[in-house]
CSV table of C-alpha atoms in Angstrom, one decimal:
chain,number,residue,atom,x,y,z
B,2,MET,CA,56.1,-11.1,19.2
B,3,SER,CA,59.9,-11.4,18.9
B,4,VAL,CA,60.7,-15.1,19.0
B,5,GLU,CA,57.4,-16.7,18.1
B,6,VAL,CA,57.0,-20.2,16.7
B,7,ALA,CA,56.4,-20.8,13.0
B,8,PRO,CA,58.5,-17.9,11.8
B,9,ALA,CA,57.9,-18.8,8.2
B,10,GLU,CA,54.2,-17.9,8.6
B,11,HIS,CA,54.9,-14.5,10.0
B,12,ALA,CA,58.1,-13.5,8.4
B,13,HIS,CA,57.6,-10.3,6.4
B,14,GLY,CA,59.1,-11.7,3.2
B,15,HIS,CA,56.4,-14.3,3.1
B,16,HIS,CA,53.5,-12.0,2.6
B,17,GLY,CA,53.2,-11.0,-1.0
B,18,ASP,CA,51.1,-7.8,-0.2
B,19,LEU,CA,53.8,-6.3,2.0
B,20,ALA,CA,55.6,-3.3,0.5
B,21,HIS,CA,59.4,-3.3,1.1
B,22,GLN,CA,59.4,-0.2,3.4
B,23,PHE,CA,57.3,-2.0,6.0
B,24,GLU,CA,58.2,-4.6,8.6
B,25,GLN,CA,54.9,-6.4,8.8
B,26,MET,CA,51.3,-6.2,7.6
B,27,ASP,CA,49.8,-4.7,10.7
B,28,GLN,CA,52.3,-1.8,10.4
B,29,GLN,CA,51.5,-1.3,6.8
B,30,ASN,CA,47.7,-1.4,7.3
B,31,GLU,CA,48.0,1.1,10.1
B,32,SER,CA,50.1,3.5,7.9
B,33,TYR,CA,47.4,3.3,5.2
B,34,ILE,CA,44.6,3.9,7.6
B,35,VAL,CA,46.3,6.7,9.5
B,36,GLY,CA,47.3,8.3,6.2
B,37,MET,CA,43.7,8.3,5.0
B,38,TRP,CA,42.4,9.6,8.4
B,39,THR,CA,44.9,12.5,8.1
B,40,PHE,CA,43.3,13.4,4.8
B,41,LEU,CA,39.8,13.1,6.4
B,42,VAL,CA,40.9,15.4,9.3
B,43,THR,CA,41.7,18.1,6.7
B,44,GLU,CA,38.3,17.5,5.2
B,45,ILE,CA,36.7,17.9,8.6
B,46,MET,CA,38.5,21.2,9.0
B,47,PHE,CA,37.4,22.2,5.5
B,48,PHE,CA,33.7,21.4,6.0
B,49,GLY,CA,33.9,22.6,9.7
B,50,ALA,CA,34.5,26.2,8.6
B,51,LEU,CA,31.4,26.1,6.5
B,52,PHE,CA,29.4,24.7,9.4
B,53,LEU,CA,30.7,27.6,11.5
B,54,CYS,CA,29.5,30.1,8.9
B,55,TYR,CA,26.1,28.3,8.9
B,56,THR,CA,25.9,28.5,12.7
B,57,LEU,CA,26.7,32.2,12.8
B,58,TYR,CA,24.1,33.2,10.1
B,59,ARG,CA,21.4,30.9,11.4
B,60,SER,CA,21.8,32.3,14.9
B,61,GLN,CA,21.0,35.7,13.4
B,62,ALA,CA,18.2,34.7,11.1
B,63,GLN,CA,16.6,31.7,12.7
B,64,GLY,CA,13.1,32.9,11.6
B,65,VAL,CA,13.9,33.2,7.9
B,66,PHE,CA,15.9,30.0,8.0
B,67,PHE,CA,13.0,28.1,9.5
B,68,GLU,CA,10.5,29.6,7.0
B,69,ILE,CA,12.6,28.6,4.0
B,70,SER,CA,13.3,25.1,5.3
B,71,ARG,CA,9.6,24.6,5.9
B,72,HIS,CA,8.3,26.1,2.6
B,73,HIS,CA,11.0,25.6,0.0
B,74,LEU,CA,12.8,22.4,1.0
B,75,ASN,CA,11.2,19.1,0.5
B,76,VAL,CA,11.8,16.8,3.5
B,77,LEU,CA,10.5,13.8,1.4
B,78,LEU,CA,13.2,14.3,-1.2
B,79,GLY,CA,15.9,15.1,1.5
B,80,GLY,CA,14.8,12.1,3.5
B,81,THR,CA,14.9,9.8,0.4
B,82,ASN,CA,18.4,11.1,-0.3
B,83,THR,CA,19.5,10.4,3.3
B,84,VAL,CA,18.2,6.8,2.9
B,85,LEU,CA,20.0,6.4,-0.4
B,86,LEU,CA,23.3,7.7,1.1
B,87,LEU,CA,23.0,5.6,4.3
B,88,THR,CA,22.2,2.5,2.1
B,89,SER,CA,25.2,3.3,-0.1
B,90,SER,CA,27.4,3.4,3.0
B,91,PHE,CA,26.1,0.0,4.0
B,92,THR,CA,26.8,-1.5,0.6
B,93,MET,CA,30.3,0.2,0.6
B,94,ALA,CA,31.0,-1.5,4.0
B,95,MET,CA,29.9,-4.8,2.3
B,96,VAL,CA,32.4,-4.1,-0.6
B,97,VAL,CA,35.2,-3.8,2.0
B,98,TYR,CA,34.0,-6.9,3.8
B,99,ASN,CA,34.0,-8.9,0.6
B,100,ALA,CA,37.4,-7.5,-0.3
B,101,GLN,CA,38.8,-8.8,3.0
B,102,GLN,CA,37.2,-12.2,2.1
B,103,LYS,CA,38.7,-11.9,-1.4
B,104,ASP,CA,35.2,-12.5,-3.0
B,105,ARG,CA,35.6,-10.8,-6.3
B,106,ASN,CA,32.0,-11.2,-7.6
B,107,LYS,CA,30.4,-9.9,-4.4
B,108,GLN,CA,32.8,-7.0,-4.4
B,109,LEU,CA,31.6,-6.1,-7.9
B,110,ILE,CA,27.9,-6.5,-7.1
B,111,PHE,CA,28.1,-4.3,-4.0
B,112,LEU,CA,30.3,-1.8,-5.7
B,113,THR,CA,27.7,-1.5,-8.5
B,114,LEU,CA,24.9,-1.0,-6.0
B,115,THR,CA,26.9,1.7,-4.2
B,116,ILE,CA,27.6,3.5,-7.5
B,117,LEU,CA,23.9,3.3,-8.5
B,118,LEU,CA,22.7,4.6,-5.1
B,119,SER,CA,25.2,7.5,-5.4
B,120,PHE,CA,23.8,8.4,-8.9
B,121,GLY,CA,20.3,8.2,-7.4
B,122,PHE,CA,21.4,10.8,-4.8
B,123,LEU,CA,22.8,13.1,-7.4
B,124,VAL,CA,19.7,12.8,-9.6
B,125,ILE,CA,17.4,13.8,-6.7
B,126,LYS,CA,19.7,16.6,-5.8
B,127,GLY,CA,19.6,17.8,-9.4
B,128,PHE,CA,15.8,18.0,-9.3
B,129,GLU,CA,15.9,19.9,-6.1
B,130,TRP,CA,18.5,22.4,-7.4
B,131,SER,CA,16.7,23.0,-10.8
B,132,GLU,CA,13.6,23.9,-8.9
B,133,LYS,CA,15.6,26.5,-7.0
B,134,PHE,CA,16.9,27.9,-10.3
B,135,GLN,CA,13.4,28.2,-11.6
B,136,GLU,CA,12.3,30.0,-8.5
B,137,HIS,CA,15.2,32.5,-8.7
B,138,HIS,CA,16.5,31.2,-5.4
B,139,VAL,CA,20.1,31.0,-6.6
B,140,MET,CA,22.3,33.8,-5.2
B,141,GLY,CA,23.4,36.5,-7.7
B,142,PRO,CA,21.7,39.4,-9.5
B,143,ASP,CA,18.8,37.2,-10.5
B,144,PHE,CA,18.0,36.3,-6.9
B,145,HIS,CA,14.4,37.0,-5.8
B,146,TYR,CA,12.9,35.6,-2.7
B,147,GLY,CA,9.6,37.5,-2.6
B,148,ALA,CA,7.2,38.1,0.2
B,149,PRO,CA,7.3,35.8,3.1
B,150,PRO,CA,4.4,33.5,3.5
B,151,PRO,CA,1.7,35.1,5.7
B,152,THR,CA,1.8,34.4,9.4
B,153,PRO,CA,-1.6,34.3,11.1
B,154,GLY,CA,-2.2,37.5,13.0
B,155,VAL,CA,0.7,39.4,11.5
B,156,GLN,CA,0.3,42.2,9.0
B,157,PRO,CA,2.0,41.2,5.7
B,158,LEU,CA,5.1,43.2,4.7
B,159,ALA,CA,5.1,45.5,1.7
B,160,THR,CA,6.3,44.0,-1.6
B,161,GLY,CA,7.1,45.4,-5.0
B,162,LYS,CA,9.0,48.7,-5.6
B,163,ASP,CA,8.0,50.1,-2.2
B,164,VAL,CA,9.9,47.6,-0.1
B,165,GLY,CA,10.5,48.4,3.5
B,166,TYR,CA,13.7,47.9,5.4
B,167,GLU,CA,12.4,44.9,7.2
B,168,TYR,CA,11.5,43.3,3.8
B,169,GLN,CA,15.0,43.9,2.5
B,170,VAL,CA,16.6,42.3,5.6
B,171,HIS,CA,14.3,39.4,5.0
B,172,ASP,CA,15.5,39.1,1.4
B,173,TYR,CA,19.1,39.3,2.4
B,174,GLN,CA,18.8,36.7,5.1
B,175,ALA,CA,17.0,34.4,2.6
B,176,GLN,CA,19.8,34.9,0.1
B,177,MET,CA,22.3,33.9,2.9
B,178,TYR,CA,20.4,30.8,3.5
B,179,PHE,CA,20.5,29.8,-0.2
B,180,SER,CA,24.1,30.7,-0.4
B,181,LEU,CA,24.9,28.4,2.4
B,182,TYR,CA,22.6,25.8,1.0
B,183,PHE,CA,24.2,25.8,-2.4
B,184,GLY,CA,27.7,26.2,-1.0
B,185,MET,CA,27.4,23.3,1.4
B,186,THR,CA,25.3,20.8,-0.5
B,187,GLY,CA,27.2,21.8,-3.6
B,188,LEU,CA,30.6,21.0,-2.0
B,189,HIS,CA,29.1,17.7,-0.7
B,190,ALA,CA,27.8,16.9,-4.2
B,191,VAL,CA,31.3,17.5,-5.6
B,192,HIS,CA,32.5,14.9,-3.0
B,193,VAL,CA,29.8,12.5,-4.2
B,194,VAL,CA,30.9,12.9,-7.8
B,195,LEU,CA,34.6,12.3,-6.9
B,196,GLY,CA,33.5,9.2,-4.9
B,197,ILE,CA,31.7,7.9,-8.0
B,198,ILE,CA,34.8,8.4,-10.1
B,199,VAL,CA,37.0,6.6,-7.6
B,200,MET,CA,34.5,3.8,-7.2
B,201,GLY,CA,34.2,3.5,-11.0
B,202,VAL,CA,38.0,3.2,-11.3
B,203,LEU,CA,38.0,0.6,-8.5
B,204,TRP,CA,35.3,-1.4,-10.2
B,205,ILE,CA,37.3,-1.6,-13.4
B,206,MET,CA,40.5,-2.5,-11.6
B,207,ILE,CA,38.7,-5.3,-9.6
B,208,PHE,CA,36.9,-6.5,-12.8
B,209,ARG,CA,40.3,-6.7,-14.7
B,210,ARG,CA,41.9,-8.4,-11.7
B,211,HIS,CA,44.5,-5.6,-11.4
B,212,PRO,CA,47.3,-6.6,-9.0
B,213,ALA,CA,46.9,-3.3,-7.0
B,214,VAL,CA,43.4,-4.3,-5.8
B,215,GLN,CA,44.3,-7.9,-4.9
B,216,TYR,CA,44.8,-6.8,-1.3
B,217,TYR,CA,41.8,-5.1,0.3
B,218,MET,CA,43.4,-1.8,1.4
B,219,PRO,CA,42.6,0.3,-1.7
B,220,VAL,CA,38.9,-0.7,-1.3
B,221,GLU,CA,39.1,0.1,2.5
B,222,MET,CA,40.5,3.6,1.7
B,223,THR,CA,37.6,4.3,-0.8
B,224,GLY,CA,35.3,3.0,1.9
B,225,LEU,CA,36.6,5.4,4.5
B,226,TYR,CA,36.2,8.3,2.1
B,227,TRP,CA,32.7,7.3,1.2
B,228,HIS,CA,31.6,7.0,4.9
B,229,PHE,CA,33.0,10.4,5.5
B,230,VAL,CA,30.8,11.8,2.7
B,231,ASP,CA,27.9,10.0,4.4
B,232,ILE,CA,28.7,11.7,7.8
B,233,VAL,CA,28.7,15.2,6.2
B,234,TRP,CA,25.2,14.5,4.8
B,235,ILE,CA,24.1,13.2,8.2
B,236,PHE,CA,24.7,16.8,9.5
B,237,LEU,CA,23.6,18.7,6.4
B,238,PHE,CA,20.1,17.0,6.3
B,239,PRO,CA,18.8,18.2,9.7
B,240,LEU,CA,20.6,21.6,9.4
B,241,PHE,CA,18.9,22.5,6.1
B,242,TYR,CA,15.7,20.4,6.0
B,243,LEU,CA,14.6,20.2,9.6
B,244,ILE,CA,15.1,23.7,11.1
B,245,PRO,CA,12.9,24.0,14.1
B,246,HIS,CA,10.5,26.8,14.8
B,247,PRO,CA,12.3,29.7,16.5
T,26,MET,CA,34.9,-17.3,5.0
T,27,ASP,CA,37.2,-19.7,6.9
T,28,SER,CA,40.0,-19.3,9.4
T,29,THR,CA,42.6,-18.8,6.7
T,30,THR,CA,41.1,-15.5,5.6
T,31,HIS,CA,41.7,-14.1,9.0
T,32,HIS,CA,45.4,-14.6,8.4
T,33,ASP,CA,45.2,-13.0,5.0
T,34,ALA,CA,43.6,-9.9,6.5
T,35,GLY,CA,46.8,-9.3,8.5
T,36,HIS,CA,45.8,-10.5,12.0
T,37,THR,CA,43.3,-7.6,12.3
T,38,GLN,CA,39.8,-8.2,13.6
T,39,HIS,CA,37.0,-7.0,11.3
T,40,ALA,CA,33.4,-6.2,11.5
T,41,THR,CA,30.9,-8.8,10.2
T,42,PRO,CA,27.9,-8.2,7.8
T,43,ALA,CA,25.6,-8.6,10.8
T,44,THR,CA,27.3,-5.6,12.5
T,45,TYR,CA,26.9,-3.6,9.3
T,46,LEU,CA,23.3,-4.5,9.0
T,47,LYS,CA,22.6,-3.5,12.7
T,48,THR,CA,24.5,-0.2,12.1
T,49,TYR,CA,22.5,0.5,9.0
T,50,THR,CA,19.2,-0.2,10.8
T,51,PHE,CA,20.2,2.0,13.6
T,52,LEU,CA,21.0,4.8,11.2
T,53,VAL,CA,17.7,4.6,9.3
T,54,VAL,CA,15.7,4.4,12.6
T,55,MET,CA,17.6,7.5,13.9
T,56,MET,CA,16.8,9.4,10.6
T,57,CYS,CA,13.1,8.7,11.1
T,58,LEU,CA,13.3,9.8,14.7
T,59,THR,CA,15.0,13.1,13.8
T,60,ILE,CA,12.3,13.8,11.2
T,61,GLY,CA,9.6,13.0,13.7
T,62,ILE,CA,11.1,15.2,16.4
T,63,SER,CA,11.5,18.1,14.0
T,64,ARG,CA,7.7,18.1,13.5
T,65,ILE,CA,7.0,18.6,17.2
T,66,GLN,CA,7.7,22.0,18.7
T,67,LEU,CA,10.0,21.6,21.7
T,68,GLY,CA,11.8,25.0,21.6
T,69,ALA,CA,15.5,24.9,22.1
T,70,PHE,CA,15.4,21.2,22.7
T,71,ASN,CA,14.7,20.7,18.9
T,72,ASN,CA,18.2,21.8,18.1
T,73,VAL,CA,19.7,19.7,20.9
T,74,ALA,CA,17.8,16.6,19.8
T,75,ALA,CA,18.6,17.0,16.1
T,76,MET,CA,22.3,17.5,16.7
T,77,SER,CA,22.5,14.7,19.4
T,78,ILE,CA,21.0,12.3,16.9
T,79,ALA,CA,23.3,13.5,14.1
T,80,LEU,CA,26.3,13.0,16.5
T,81,ALA,CA,25.1,9.5,17.5
T,82,LYS,CA,24.7,8.6,13.8
T,83,ALA,CA,28.2,9.9,12.9
T,84,THR,CA,29.7,8.0,15.9
T,85,ALA,CA,28.0,4.8,14.6
T,86,VAL,CA,29.4,5.4,11.1
T,87,VAL,CA,32.9,6.1,12.5
T,88,LEU,CA,33.0,3.1,14.9
T,89,PHE,CA,31.4,0.4,12.7
T,90,PHE,CA,31.3,1.4,9.0
T,91,MET,CA,34.8,3.0,9.2
T,92,GLN,CA,35.9,0.1,11.6
T,93,VAL,CA,37.6,2.4,14.1
T,94,LYS,CA,36.3,0.2,16.9
T,95,TYR,CA,38.5,-2.6,15.6
T,96,SER,CA,41.5,-0.4,14.8
T,97,THR,CA,44.8,0.4,16.6
T,98,LYS,CA,45.1,3.2,19.2
T,99,LEU,CA,46.9,5.4,16.8
T,100,THR,CA,43.9,5.3,14.5
T,101,TRP,CA,41.7,6.2,17.4
T,102,VAL,CA,43.8,9.3,18.0
T,103,TRP,CA,43.5,10.4,14.4
T,104,ALA,CA,39.9,9.6,14.1
T,105,SER,CA,39.1,11.8,17.2
T,106,LEU,CA,41.5,14.6,16.2
T,107,GLY,CA,39.2,16.3,13.6
T,108,PHE,CA,36.3,16.2,15.9
T,109,ILE,CA,38.3,17.6,18.9
T,110,TRP,CA,39.4,20.4,16.6
T,111,LEU,CA,35.7,21.0,15.6
T,112,SER,CA,34.6,21.2,19.3
T,113,LEU,CA,37.5,23.7,20.0
T,114,MET,CA,36.4,25.9,17.1
T,115,PHE,CA,32.7,25.8,18.1
T,116,GLY,CA,33.7,26.4,21.7
T,117,ILE,CA,35.6,29.5,20.8
T,118,LEU,CA,32.5,30.6,18.8
T,119,GLY,CA,30.7,30.6,22.2
T,120,ASP,CA,32.6,33.9,22.8
T,121,TYR,CA,30.0,35.6,20.6
T,122,ALA,CA,27.4,35.0,23.2
T,123,THR,CA,29.4,36.9,25.8
T,124,ARG,CA,29.6,40.1,23.7
T,125,ALA,CA,27.1,42.9,23.4
T,126,VAL,CA,26.3,44.2,19.9
T,127,LEU,CA,27.1,47.9,19.5
T,128,ALA,CA,24.9,49.6,17.0
T,129,ALA,CA,26.9,51.5,14.3
T,130,ALA,CA,25.8,55.1,13.3
T,131,GLY,CA,22.9,55.0,10.9
T,132,TRP,CA,22.1,51.4,11.8
T,133,SER,CA,18.5,50.8,12.9
T,134,LYS,CA,17.5,47.5,14.2
């Protein structure tokens, strides 16, 4: 691409969106995208450690994990949240597309939809969590799991003051499940909240025709972050809601 | 909308709304499939199926929603890096399976 025709079209000074430290738009775009991916790699490492913890504890307490996911987690609520988040990822992709097309109105419409869907996700998550608080399923001194649901053909374990060793192990393992559940879905929810804040700021900037969002890259960066949040949920949903029978 | 917007976008090829819609449909269908499979008892295959579906969904999101499919080679490297690291970490975890558990004094299983 050294001595191409129509240099005026491609000369870097021509493009208003090109920052002075870059030679051409492609190079600038790649720098933005690779920079964002570098951040996302640190996020993968961050969440990855938690997924490793989860794998270790579940491998040791598959039975209790299965029991809790079946009796105390609502697949309908979790599934609804998955659909909300997947849809918000689609609307976010549409925001990026319309930013590339420089269609301001459609950007605002799709961004509004994305923000509303994210709020919906948080509201449902809030209902799920408050139920866990009422049932004393939050780790800490107040934690109480209680007797496991009866299994056909198996003698129920002792409850109350005279708890046996097996019962205690059961309780500890249940506590570990809920610690992982709150830790991982909580950290994910923090990411959703941050995403809503970033999208809100972006909405205002686009609405006020701020020069920084005239080019589509800031929108694309927000999109990359939002899709990453979606990917984390794609793994969290089967791992906490759909644990198979051991 | 027209050919000039292609130039504005900095010579890069982009995904279309049709691609996004297909990706979205795929993701929702896969979600229903993963719920369906979890209700059938398949033993160890349950875990394999759930994680394979989650991986397929994540790959679709990375390739199409995150537009890595249309990106430069350098972006491909960075996009794979985190997942390569993840597989290394989980691969090392496999070492657990090769070790016997020694009972400590006073420990009854």
